[in-house]
PDB file of C-alpha atoms in Angstrom:
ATOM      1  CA  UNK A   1     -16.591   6.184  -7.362  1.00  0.00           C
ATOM      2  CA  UNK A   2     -15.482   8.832  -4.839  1.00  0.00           C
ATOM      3  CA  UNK A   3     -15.229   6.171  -1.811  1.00  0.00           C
ATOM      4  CA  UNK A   4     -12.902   3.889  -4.336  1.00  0.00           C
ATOM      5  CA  UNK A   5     -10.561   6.910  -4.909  1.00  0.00           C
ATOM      6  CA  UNK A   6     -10.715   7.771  -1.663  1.00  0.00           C
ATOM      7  CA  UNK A   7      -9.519   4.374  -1.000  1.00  0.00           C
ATOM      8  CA  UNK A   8      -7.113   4.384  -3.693  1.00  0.00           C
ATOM      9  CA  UNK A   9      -5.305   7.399  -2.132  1.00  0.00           C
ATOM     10  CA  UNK A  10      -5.242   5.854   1.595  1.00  0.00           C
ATOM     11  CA  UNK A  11      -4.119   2.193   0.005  1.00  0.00           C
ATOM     12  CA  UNK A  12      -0.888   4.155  -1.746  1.00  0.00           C
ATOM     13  CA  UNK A  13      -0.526   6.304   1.511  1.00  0.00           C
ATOM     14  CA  UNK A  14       0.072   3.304   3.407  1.00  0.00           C
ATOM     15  CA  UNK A  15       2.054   1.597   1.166  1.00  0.00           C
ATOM     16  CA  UNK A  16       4.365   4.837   1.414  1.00  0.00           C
ATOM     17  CA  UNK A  17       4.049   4.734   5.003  1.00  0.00           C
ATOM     18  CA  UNK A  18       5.413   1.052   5.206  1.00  0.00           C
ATOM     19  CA  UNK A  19       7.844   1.707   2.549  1.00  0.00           C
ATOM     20  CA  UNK A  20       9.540   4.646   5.154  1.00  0.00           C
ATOM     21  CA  UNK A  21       9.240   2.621   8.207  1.00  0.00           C
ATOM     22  CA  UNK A  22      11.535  -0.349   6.315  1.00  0.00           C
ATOM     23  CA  UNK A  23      14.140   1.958   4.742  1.00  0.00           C
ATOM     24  CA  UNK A  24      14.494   3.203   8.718  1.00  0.00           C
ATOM     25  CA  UNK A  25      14.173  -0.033  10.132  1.00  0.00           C
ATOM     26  CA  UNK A  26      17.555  -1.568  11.514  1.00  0.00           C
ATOM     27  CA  UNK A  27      16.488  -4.738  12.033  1.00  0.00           C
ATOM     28  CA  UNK A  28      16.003  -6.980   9.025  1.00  0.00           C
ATOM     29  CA  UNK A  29      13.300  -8.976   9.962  1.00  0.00           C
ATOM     30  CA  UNK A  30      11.362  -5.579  11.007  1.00  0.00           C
ATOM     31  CA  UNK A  31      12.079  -4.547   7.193  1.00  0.00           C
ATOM     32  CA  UNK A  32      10.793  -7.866   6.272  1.00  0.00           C
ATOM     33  CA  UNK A  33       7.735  -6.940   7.640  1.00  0.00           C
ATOM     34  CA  UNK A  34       7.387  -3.694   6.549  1.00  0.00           C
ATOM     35  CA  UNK A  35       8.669  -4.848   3.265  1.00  0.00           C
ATOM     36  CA  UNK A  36       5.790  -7.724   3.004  1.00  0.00           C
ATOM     37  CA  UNK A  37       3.150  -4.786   4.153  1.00  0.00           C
ATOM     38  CA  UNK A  38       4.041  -2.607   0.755  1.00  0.00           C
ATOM     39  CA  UNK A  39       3.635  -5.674  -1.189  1.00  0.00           C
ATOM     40  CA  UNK A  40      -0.240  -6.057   0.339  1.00  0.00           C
ATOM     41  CA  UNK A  41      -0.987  -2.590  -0.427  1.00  0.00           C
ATOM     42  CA  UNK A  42       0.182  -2.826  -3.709  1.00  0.00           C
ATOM     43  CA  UNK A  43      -2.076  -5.513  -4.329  1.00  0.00           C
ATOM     44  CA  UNK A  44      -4.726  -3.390  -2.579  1.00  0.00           C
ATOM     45  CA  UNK A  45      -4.485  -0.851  -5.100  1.00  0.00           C
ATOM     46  CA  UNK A  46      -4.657  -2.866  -8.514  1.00  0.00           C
ATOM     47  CA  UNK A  47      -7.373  -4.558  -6.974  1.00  0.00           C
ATOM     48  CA  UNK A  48      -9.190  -0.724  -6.564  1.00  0.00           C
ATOM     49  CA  UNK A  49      -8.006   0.551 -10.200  1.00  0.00           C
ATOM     50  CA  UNK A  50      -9.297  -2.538 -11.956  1.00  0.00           C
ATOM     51  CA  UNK A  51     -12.447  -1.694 -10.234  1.00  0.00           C
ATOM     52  CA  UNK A  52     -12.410   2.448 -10.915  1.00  0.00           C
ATOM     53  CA  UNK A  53     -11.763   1.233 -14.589  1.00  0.00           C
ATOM     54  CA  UNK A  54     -15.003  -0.949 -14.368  1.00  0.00           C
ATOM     55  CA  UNK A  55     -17.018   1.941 -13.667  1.00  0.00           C
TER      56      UNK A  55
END
């Protein structure tokens, strides 16, 4: 349980982190990127809750 919050926490960090680097971002297509990251993390983290509430 501890690794999956651990994971939890550096899955939302990340997401944060990409969401930053987009609103900075100039370029569009940069954004896009960093834009498409958040959305992976995001998915990262339900996937991690659904298992913490398994447990």
């Amino acid at each position: 349980k501890d690794v999956l919050e651990i994971a939890l926490t550096l899955e939302k960090e990340a997401a944060d982190l990409y969401r930053n680097a987009s609103s900075k971002a100039k370029d569009p297509e940069i954004r896009k990127i960093f834009d498409h990251l958040v959305a992976f993390e995001k998915v990262h983290v339900k996937k991690i809750e659904t298992a913490l509430a398994a447990l």
